[in-house]
PDB file of C-alpha atoms in Angstrom:
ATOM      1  CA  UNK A 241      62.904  -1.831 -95.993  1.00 46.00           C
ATOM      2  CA  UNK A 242      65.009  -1.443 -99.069  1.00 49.00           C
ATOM      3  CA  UNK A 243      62.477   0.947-100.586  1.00 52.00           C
ATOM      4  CA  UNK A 244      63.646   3.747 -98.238  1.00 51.00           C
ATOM      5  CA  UNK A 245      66.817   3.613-100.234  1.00 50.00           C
ATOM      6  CA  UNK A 246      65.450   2.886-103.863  1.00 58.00           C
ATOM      7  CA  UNK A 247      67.050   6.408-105.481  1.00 60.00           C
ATOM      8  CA  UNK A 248      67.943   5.711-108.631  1.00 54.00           C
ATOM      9  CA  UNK A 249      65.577   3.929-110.659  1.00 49.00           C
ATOM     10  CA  UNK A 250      62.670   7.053-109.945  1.00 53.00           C
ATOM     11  CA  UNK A 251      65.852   9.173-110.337  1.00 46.00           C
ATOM     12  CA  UNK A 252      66.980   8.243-114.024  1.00 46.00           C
ATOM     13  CA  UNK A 253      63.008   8.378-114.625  1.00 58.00           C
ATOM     14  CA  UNK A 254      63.224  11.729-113.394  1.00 72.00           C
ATOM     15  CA  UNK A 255      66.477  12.589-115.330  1.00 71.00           C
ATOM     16  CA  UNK A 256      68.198  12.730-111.894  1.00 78.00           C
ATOM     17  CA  UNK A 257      71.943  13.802-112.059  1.00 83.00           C
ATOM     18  CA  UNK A 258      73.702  11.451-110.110  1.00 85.00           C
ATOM     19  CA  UNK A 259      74.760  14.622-107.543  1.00 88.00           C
ATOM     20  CA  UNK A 260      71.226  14.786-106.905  1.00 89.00           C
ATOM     21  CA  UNK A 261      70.728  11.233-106.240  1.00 87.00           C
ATOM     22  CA  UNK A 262      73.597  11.662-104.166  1.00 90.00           C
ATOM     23  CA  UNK A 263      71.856  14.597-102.343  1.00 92.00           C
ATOM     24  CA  UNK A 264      68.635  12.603-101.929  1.00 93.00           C
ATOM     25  CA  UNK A 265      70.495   9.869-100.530  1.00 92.00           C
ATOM     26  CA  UNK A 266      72.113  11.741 -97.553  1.00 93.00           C
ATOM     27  CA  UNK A 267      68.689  12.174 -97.049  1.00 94.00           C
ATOM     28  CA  UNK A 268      67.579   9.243 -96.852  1.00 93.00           C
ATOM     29  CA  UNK A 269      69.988   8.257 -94.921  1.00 92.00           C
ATOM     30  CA  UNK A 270      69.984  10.561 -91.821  1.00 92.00           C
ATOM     31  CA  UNK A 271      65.903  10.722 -91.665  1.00 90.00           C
ATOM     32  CA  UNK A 272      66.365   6.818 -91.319  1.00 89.00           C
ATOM     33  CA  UNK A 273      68.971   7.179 -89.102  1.00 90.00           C
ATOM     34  CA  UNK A 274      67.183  10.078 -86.892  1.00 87.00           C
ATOM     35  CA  UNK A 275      64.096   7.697 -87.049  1.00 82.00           C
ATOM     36  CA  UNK A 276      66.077   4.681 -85.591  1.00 83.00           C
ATOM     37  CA  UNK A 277      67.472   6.568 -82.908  1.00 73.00           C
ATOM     38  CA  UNK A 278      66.143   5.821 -79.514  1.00 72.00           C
ATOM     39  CA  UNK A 279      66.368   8.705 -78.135  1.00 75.00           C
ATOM     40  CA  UNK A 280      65.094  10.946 -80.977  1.00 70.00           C
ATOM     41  CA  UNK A 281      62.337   8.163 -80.224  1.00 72.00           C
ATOM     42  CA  UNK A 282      61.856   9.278 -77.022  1.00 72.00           C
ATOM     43  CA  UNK A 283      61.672  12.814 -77.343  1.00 79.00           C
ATOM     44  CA  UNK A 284      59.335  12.782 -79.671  1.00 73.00           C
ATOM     45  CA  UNK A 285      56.835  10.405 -77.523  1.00 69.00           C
ATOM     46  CA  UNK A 286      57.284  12.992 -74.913  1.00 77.00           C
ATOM     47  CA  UNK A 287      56.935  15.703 -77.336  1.00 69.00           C
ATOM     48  CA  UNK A 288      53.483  14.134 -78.562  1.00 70.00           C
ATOM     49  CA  UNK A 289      52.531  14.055 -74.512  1.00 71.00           C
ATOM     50  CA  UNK A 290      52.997  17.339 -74.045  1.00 76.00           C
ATOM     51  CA  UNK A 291      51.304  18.326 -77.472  1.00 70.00           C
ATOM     52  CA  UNK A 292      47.903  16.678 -76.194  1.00 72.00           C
ATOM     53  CA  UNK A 293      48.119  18.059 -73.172  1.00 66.00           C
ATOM     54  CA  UNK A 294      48.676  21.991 -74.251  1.00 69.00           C
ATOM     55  CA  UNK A 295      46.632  21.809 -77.333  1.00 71.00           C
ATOM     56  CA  UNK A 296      43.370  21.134 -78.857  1.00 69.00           C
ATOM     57  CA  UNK A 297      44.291  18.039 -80.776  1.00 74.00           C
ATOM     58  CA  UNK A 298      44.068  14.469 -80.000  1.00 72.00           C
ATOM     59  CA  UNK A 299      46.792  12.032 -80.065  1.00 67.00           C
ATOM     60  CA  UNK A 300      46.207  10.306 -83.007  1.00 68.00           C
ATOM     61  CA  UNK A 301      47.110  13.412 -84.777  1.00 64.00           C
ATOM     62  CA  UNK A 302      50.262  13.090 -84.003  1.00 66.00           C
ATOM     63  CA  UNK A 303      50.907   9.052 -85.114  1.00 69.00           C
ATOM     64  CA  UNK A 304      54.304   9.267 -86.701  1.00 72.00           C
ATOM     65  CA  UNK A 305      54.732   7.227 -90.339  1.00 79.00           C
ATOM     66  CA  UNK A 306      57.181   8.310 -93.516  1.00 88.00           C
ATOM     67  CA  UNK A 307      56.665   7.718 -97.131  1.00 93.00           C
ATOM     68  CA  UNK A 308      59.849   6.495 -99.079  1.00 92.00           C
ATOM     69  CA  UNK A 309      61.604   8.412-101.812  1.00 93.00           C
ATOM     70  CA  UNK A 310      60.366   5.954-104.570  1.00 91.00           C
ATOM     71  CA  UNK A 311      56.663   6.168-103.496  1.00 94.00           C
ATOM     72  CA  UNK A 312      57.041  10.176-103.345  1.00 95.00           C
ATOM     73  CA  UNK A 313      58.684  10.208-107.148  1.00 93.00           C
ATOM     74  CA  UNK A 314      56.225   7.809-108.424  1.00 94.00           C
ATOM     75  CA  UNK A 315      53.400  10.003-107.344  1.00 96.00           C
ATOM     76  CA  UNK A 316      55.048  13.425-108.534  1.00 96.00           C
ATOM     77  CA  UNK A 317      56.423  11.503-112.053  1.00 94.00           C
ATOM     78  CA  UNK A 318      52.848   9.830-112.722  1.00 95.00           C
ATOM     79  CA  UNK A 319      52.280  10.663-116.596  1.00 95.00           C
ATOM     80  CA  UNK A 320      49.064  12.784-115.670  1.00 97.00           C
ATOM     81  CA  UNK A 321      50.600  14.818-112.756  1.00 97.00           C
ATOM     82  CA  UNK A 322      53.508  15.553-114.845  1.00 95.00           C
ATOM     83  CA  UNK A 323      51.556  17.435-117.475  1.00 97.00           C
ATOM     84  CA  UNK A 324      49.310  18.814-114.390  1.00 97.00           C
ATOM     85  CA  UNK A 325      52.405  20.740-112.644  1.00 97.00           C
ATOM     86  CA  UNK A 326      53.532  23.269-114.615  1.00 97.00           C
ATOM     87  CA  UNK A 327      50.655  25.210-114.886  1.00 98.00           C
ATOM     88  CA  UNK A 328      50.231  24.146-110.890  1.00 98.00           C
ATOM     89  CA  UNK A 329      53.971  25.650-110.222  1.00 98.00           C
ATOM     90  CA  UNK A 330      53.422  28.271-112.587  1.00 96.00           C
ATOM     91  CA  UNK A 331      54.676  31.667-111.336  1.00 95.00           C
ATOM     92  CA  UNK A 332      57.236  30.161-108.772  1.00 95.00           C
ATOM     93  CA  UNK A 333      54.886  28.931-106.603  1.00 98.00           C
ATOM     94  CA  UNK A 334      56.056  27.122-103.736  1.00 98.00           C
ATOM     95  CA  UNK A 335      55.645  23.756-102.514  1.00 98.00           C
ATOM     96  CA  UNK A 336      54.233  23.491 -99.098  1.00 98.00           C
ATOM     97  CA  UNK A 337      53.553  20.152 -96.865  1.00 98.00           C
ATOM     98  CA  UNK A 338      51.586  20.142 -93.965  1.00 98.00           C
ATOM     99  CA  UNK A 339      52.941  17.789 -90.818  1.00 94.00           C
ATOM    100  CA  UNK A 340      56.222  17.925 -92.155  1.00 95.00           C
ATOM    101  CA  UNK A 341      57.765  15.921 -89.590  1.00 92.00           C
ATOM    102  CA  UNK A 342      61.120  15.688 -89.546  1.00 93.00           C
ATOM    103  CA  UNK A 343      61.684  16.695 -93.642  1.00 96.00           C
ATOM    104  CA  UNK A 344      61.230  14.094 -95.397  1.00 94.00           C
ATOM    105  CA  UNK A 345      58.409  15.483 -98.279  1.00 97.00           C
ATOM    106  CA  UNK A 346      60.326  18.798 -97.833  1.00 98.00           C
ATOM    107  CA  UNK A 347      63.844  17.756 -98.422  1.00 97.00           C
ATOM    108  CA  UNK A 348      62.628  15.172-101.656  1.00 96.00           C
ATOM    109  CA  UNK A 349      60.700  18.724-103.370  1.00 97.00           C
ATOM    110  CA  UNK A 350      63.330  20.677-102.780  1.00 97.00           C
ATOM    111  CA  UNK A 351      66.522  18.779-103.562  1.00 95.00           C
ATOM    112  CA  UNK A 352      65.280  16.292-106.496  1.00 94.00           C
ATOM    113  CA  UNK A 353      62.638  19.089-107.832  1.00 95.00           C
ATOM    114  CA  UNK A 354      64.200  22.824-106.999  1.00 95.00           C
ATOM    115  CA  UNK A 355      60.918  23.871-105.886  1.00 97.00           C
ATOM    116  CA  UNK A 356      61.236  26.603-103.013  1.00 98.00           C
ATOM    117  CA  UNK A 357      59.358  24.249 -99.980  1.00 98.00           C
ATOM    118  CA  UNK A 358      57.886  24.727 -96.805  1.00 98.00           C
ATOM    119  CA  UNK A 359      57.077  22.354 -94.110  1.00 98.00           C
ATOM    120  CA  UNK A 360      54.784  23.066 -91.232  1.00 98.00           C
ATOM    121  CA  UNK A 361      55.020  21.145 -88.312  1.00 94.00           C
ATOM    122  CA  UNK A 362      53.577  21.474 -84.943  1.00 89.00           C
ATOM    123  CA  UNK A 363      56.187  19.551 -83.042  1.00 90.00           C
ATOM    124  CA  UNK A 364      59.252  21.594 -82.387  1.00 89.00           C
ATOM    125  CA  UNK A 365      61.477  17.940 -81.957  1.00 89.00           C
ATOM    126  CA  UNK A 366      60.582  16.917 -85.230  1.00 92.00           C
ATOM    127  CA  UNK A 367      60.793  20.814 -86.689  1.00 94.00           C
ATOM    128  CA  UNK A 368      64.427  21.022 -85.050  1.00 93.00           C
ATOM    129  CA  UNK A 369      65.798  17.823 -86.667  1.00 94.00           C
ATOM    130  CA  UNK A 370      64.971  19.110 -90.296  1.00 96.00           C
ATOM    131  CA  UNK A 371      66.850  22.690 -89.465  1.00 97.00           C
ATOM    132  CA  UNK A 372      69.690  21.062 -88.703  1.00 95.00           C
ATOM    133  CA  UNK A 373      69.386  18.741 -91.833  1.00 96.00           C
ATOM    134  CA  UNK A 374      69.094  21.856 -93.751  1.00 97.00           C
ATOM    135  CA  UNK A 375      71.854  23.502 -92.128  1.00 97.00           C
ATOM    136  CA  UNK A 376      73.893  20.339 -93.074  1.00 95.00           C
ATOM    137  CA  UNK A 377      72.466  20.491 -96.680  1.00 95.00           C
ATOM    138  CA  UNK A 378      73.534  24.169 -96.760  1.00 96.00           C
ATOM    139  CA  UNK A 379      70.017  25.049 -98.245  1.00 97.00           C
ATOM    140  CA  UNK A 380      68.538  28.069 -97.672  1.00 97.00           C
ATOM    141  CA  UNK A 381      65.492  29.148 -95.743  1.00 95.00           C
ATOM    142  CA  UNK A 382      64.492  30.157 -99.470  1.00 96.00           C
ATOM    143  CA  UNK A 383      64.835  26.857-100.411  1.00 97.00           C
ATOM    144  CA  UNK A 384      63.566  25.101 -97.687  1.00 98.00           C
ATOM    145  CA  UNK A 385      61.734  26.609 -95.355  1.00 98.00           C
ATOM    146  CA  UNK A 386      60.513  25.045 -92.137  1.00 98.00           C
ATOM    147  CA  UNK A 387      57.926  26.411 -89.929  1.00 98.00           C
ATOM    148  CA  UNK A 388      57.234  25.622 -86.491  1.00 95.00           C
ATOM    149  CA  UNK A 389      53.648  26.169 -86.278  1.00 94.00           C
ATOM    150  CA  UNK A 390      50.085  24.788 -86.621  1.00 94.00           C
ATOM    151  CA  UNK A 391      49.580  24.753 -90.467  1.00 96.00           C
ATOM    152  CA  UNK A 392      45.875  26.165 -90.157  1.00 96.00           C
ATOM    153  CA  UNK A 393      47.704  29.422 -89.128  1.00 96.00           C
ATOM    154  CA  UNK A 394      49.584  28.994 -92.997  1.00 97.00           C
ATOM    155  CA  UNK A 395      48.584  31.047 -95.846  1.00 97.00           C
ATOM    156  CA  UNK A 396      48.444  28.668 -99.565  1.00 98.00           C
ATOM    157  CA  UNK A 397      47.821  31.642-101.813  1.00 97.00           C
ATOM    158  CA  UNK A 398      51.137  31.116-103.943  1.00 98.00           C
ATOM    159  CA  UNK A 399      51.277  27.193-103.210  1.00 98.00           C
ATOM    160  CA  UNK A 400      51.494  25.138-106.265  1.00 98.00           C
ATOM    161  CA  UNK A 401      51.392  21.702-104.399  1.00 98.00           C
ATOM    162  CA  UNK A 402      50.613  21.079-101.017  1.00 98.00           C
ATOM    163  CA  UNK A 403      50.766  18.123 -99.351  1.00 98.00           C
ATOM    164  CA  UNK A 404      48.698  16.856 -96.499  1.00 98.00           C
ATOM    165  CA  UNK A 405      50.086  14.458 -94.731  1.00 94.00           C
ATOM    166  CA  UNK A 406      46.962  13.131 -93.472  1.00 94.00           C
ATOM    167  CA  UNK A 407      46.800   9.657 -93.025  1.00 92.00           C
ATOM    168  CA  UNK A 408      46.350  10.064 -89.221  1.00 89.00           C
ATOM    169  CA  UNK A 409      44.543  13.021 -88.593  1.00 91.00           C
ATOM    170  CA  UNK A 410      40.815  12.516 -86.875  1.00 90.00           C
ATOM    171  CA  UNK A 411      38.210  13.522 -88.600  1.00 91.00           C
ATOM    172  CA  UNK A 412      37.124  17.717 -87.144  1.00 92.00           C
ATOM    173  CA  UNK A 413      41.231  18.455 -88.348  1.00 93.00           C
ATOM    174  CA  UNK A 414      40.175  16.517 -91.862  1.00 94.00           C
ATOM    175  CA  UNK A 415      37.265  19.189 -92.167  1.00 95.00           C
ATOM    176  CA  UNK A 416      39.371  22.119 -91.338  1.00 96.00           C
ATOM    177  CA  UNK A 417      42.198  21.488 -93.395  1.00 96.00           C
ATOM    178  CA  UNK A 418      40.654  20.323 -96.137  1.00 97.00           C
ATOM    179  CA  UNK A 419      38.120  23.525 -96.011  1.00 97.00           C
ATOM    180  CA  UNK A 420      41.005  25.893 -96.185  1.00 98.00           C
ATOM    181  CA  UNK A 421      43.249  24.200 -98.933  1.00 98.00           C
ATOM    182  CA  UNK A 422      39.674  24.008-101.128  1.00 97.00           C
ATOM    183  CA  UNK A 423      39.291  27.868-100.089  1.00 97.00           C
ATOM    184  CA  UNK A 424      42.719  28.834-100.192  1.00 98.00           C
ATOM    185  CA  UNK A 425      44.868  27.194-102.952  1.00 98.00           C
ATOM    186  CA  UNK A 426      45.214  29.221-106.563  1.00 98.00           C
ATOM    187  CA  UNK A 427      43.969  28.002-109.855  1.00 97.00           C
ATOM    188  CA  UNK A 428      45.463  25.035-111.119  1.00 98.00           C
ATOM    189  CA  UNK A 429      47.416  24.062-107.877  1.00 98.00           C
ATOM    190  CA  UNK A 430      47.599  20.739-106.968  1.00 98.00           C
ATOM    191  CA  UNK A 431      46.660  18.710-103.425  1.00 98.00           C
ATOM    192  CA  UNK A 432      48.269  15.425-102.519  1.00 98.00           C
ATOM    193  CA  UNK A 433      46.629  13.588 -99.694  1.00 98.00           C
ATOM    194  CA  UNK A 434      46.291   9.959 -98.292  1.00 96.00           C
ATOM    195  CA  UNK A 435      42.654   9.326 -97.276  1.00 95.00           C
ATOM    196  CA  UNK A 436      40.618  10.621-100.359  1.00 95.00           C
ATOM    197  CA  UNK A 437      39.694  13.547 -97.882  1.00 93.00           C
ATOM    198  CA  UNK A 438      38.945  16.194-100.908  1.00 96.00           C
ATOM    199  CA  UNK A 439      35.958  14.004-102.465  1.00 95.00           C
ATOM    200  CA  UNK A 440      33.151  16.203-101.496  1.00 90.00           C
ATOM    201  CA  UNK A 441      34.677  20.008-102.236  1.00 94.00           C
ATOM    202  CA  UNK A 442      35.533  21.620-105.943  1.00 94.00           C
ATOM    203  CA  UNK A 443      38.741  19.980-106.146  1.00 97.00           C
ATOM    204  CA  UNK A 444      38.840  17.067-108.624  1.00 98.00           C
ATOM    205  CA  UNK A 445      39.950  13.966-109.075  1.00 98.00           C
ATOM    206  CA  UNK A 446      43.479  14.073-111.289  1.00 98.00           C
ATOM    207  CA  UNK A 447      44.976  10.664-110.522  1.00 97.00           C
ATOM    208  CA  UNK A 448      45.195   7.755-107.667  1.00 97.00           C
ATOM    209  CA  UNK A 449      48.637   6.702-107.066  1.00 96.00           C
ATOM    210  CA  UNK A 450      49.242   3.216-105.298  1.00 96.00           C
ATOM    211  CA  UNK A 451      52.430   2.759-103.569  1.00 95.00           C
ATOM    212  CA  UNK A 452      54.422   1.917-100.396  1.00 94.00           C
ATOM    213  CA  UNK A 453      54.689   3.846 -97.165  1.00 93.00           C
ATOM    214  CA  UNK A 454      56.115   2.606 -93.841  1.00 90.00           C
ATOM    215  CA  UNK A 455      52.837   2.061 -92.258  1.00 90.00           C
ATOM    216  CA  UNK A 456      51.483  -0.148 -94.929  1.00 92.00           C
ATOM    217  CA  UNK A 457      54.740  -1.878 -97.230  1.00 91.00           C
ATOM    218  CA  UNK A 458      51.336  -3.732 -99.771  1.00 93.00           C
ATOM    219  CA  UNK A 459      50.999   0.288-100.777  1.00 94.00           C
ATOM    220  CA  UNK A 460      48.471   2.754-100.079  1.00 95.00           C
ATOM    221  CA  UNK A 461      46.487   5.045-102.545  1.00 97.00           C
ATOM    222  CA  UNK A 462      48.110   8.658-103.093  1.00 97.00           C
ATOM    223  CA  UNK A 463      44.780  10.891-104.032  1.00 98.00           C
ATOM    224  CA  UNK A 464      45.975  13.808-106.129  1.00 98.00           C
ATOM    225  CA  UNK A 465      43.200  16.973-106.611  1.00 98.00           C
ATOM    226  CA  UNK A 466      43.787  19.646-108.724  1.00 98.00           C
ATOM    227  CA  UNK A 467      41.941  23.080-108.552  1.00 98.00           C
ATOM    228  CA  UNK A 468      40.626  24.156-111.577  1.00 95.00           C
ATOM    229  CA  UNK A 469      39.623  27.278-110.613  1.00 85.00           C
TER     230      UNK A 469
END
């Protein structure tokens, strides 16, 4: 849909230079590309095989889905998470996203925002397809930094923002991950999730974002938690 594309209008919201939406849309544009590929399409079914059968997780970890650019920025420029990050970010903490995929949340934090961001993804197809969009971005590992691992094996204690890309895990990884970002994450940092899997730990409640995502085009809620201590 066109939404994948929508750059500008978040952007001038966001006091974008028009480089950057430039930047962001190269992007877009090879993500939606990579995902439209049949045989990237392939590998990565066969990739998810072999994931189910080596590890301890069930398929439906593994369901692939993207959120556009303009549902991303109108989560992180929502008038109450605005005045949230900077004492979230405070320090130079990084911005971290678990089941990064192929870059998407990654790329958007680090190119429209500057934040130094990490991905963690457990599928080394997808993991290999944002190094070499990096490479092509000429960002550094500094500035985006992509990790090839289970993101329970991560450490959060200088993450600002994570996001956990969630909307497809089962319900034992829900309870894990959720335990460690509640445990884990600084003061003040911020979690953005799908599913409204924080409700019952410390975090609370700073803002539900609807918008757009390529499993559901009518919108989903974005559930943003903040720790407040």
């Amino acid at each position: 849909g066109n939404h994948f594309f929508a750059v500008r209008p978040e952007g001038a919201a966001m006091n974008f230079s028009p480089e950057k939406a430039d930047r962001i849309e190269l992007v877009i544009r090879r993500l939606r590309g990579l995902e439209q590929n049949v045989g990237h399409q392939a590998k990565l079914a066969q990739a998810v095989n072999q994931a189910t059968a080596d590890l301890d997780y069930s398929d439906e970890n593994f369901a692939y889905g993207s959120t556009p650019f303009c549902s991303w920025a109108k989560v992180i420029s929502y008038p109450k998470v605005q005045e949230a990050l900077p004492a979230a970010m405070h320090g130079g903490r990084n911005y971290t996203v678990w089941g990064s995929s192929c870059g998407w949340l990654v790329f958007f934090g680090c190119v429209a925002m500057a934040w130094p961001s990490i991905g963690y993804e457990l599928l080394s197809c997808l993991h290999q397809s944002s190094e070499a969009l990096r490479e092509e971005l000429s960002l550094s590992a500094e500035q985006a930094c992509f990790v090839c691992a289970d993101m329970l094996s991560s450490s959060l204690t200088n993450t600002g923002l994570l996001i956990m890309a969630n909307q497809c895990w089962d319900s034992d990884l829900m309870h894990q991950a959720g335990a460690k970002a509640v445990a884990e994450l600084p003061q003040n940092a911020m979690c953005i999730e799908y599913t409204g899997a924080l409700a019952k730990t410390q975090m609370r409640l700073l803002a539900s974002v609807a918008a757009p995502v390529s499993w559901k085009p009518g919108g989903i809620s974005f559930h943003v938690w903040v720790k407040d201590s």
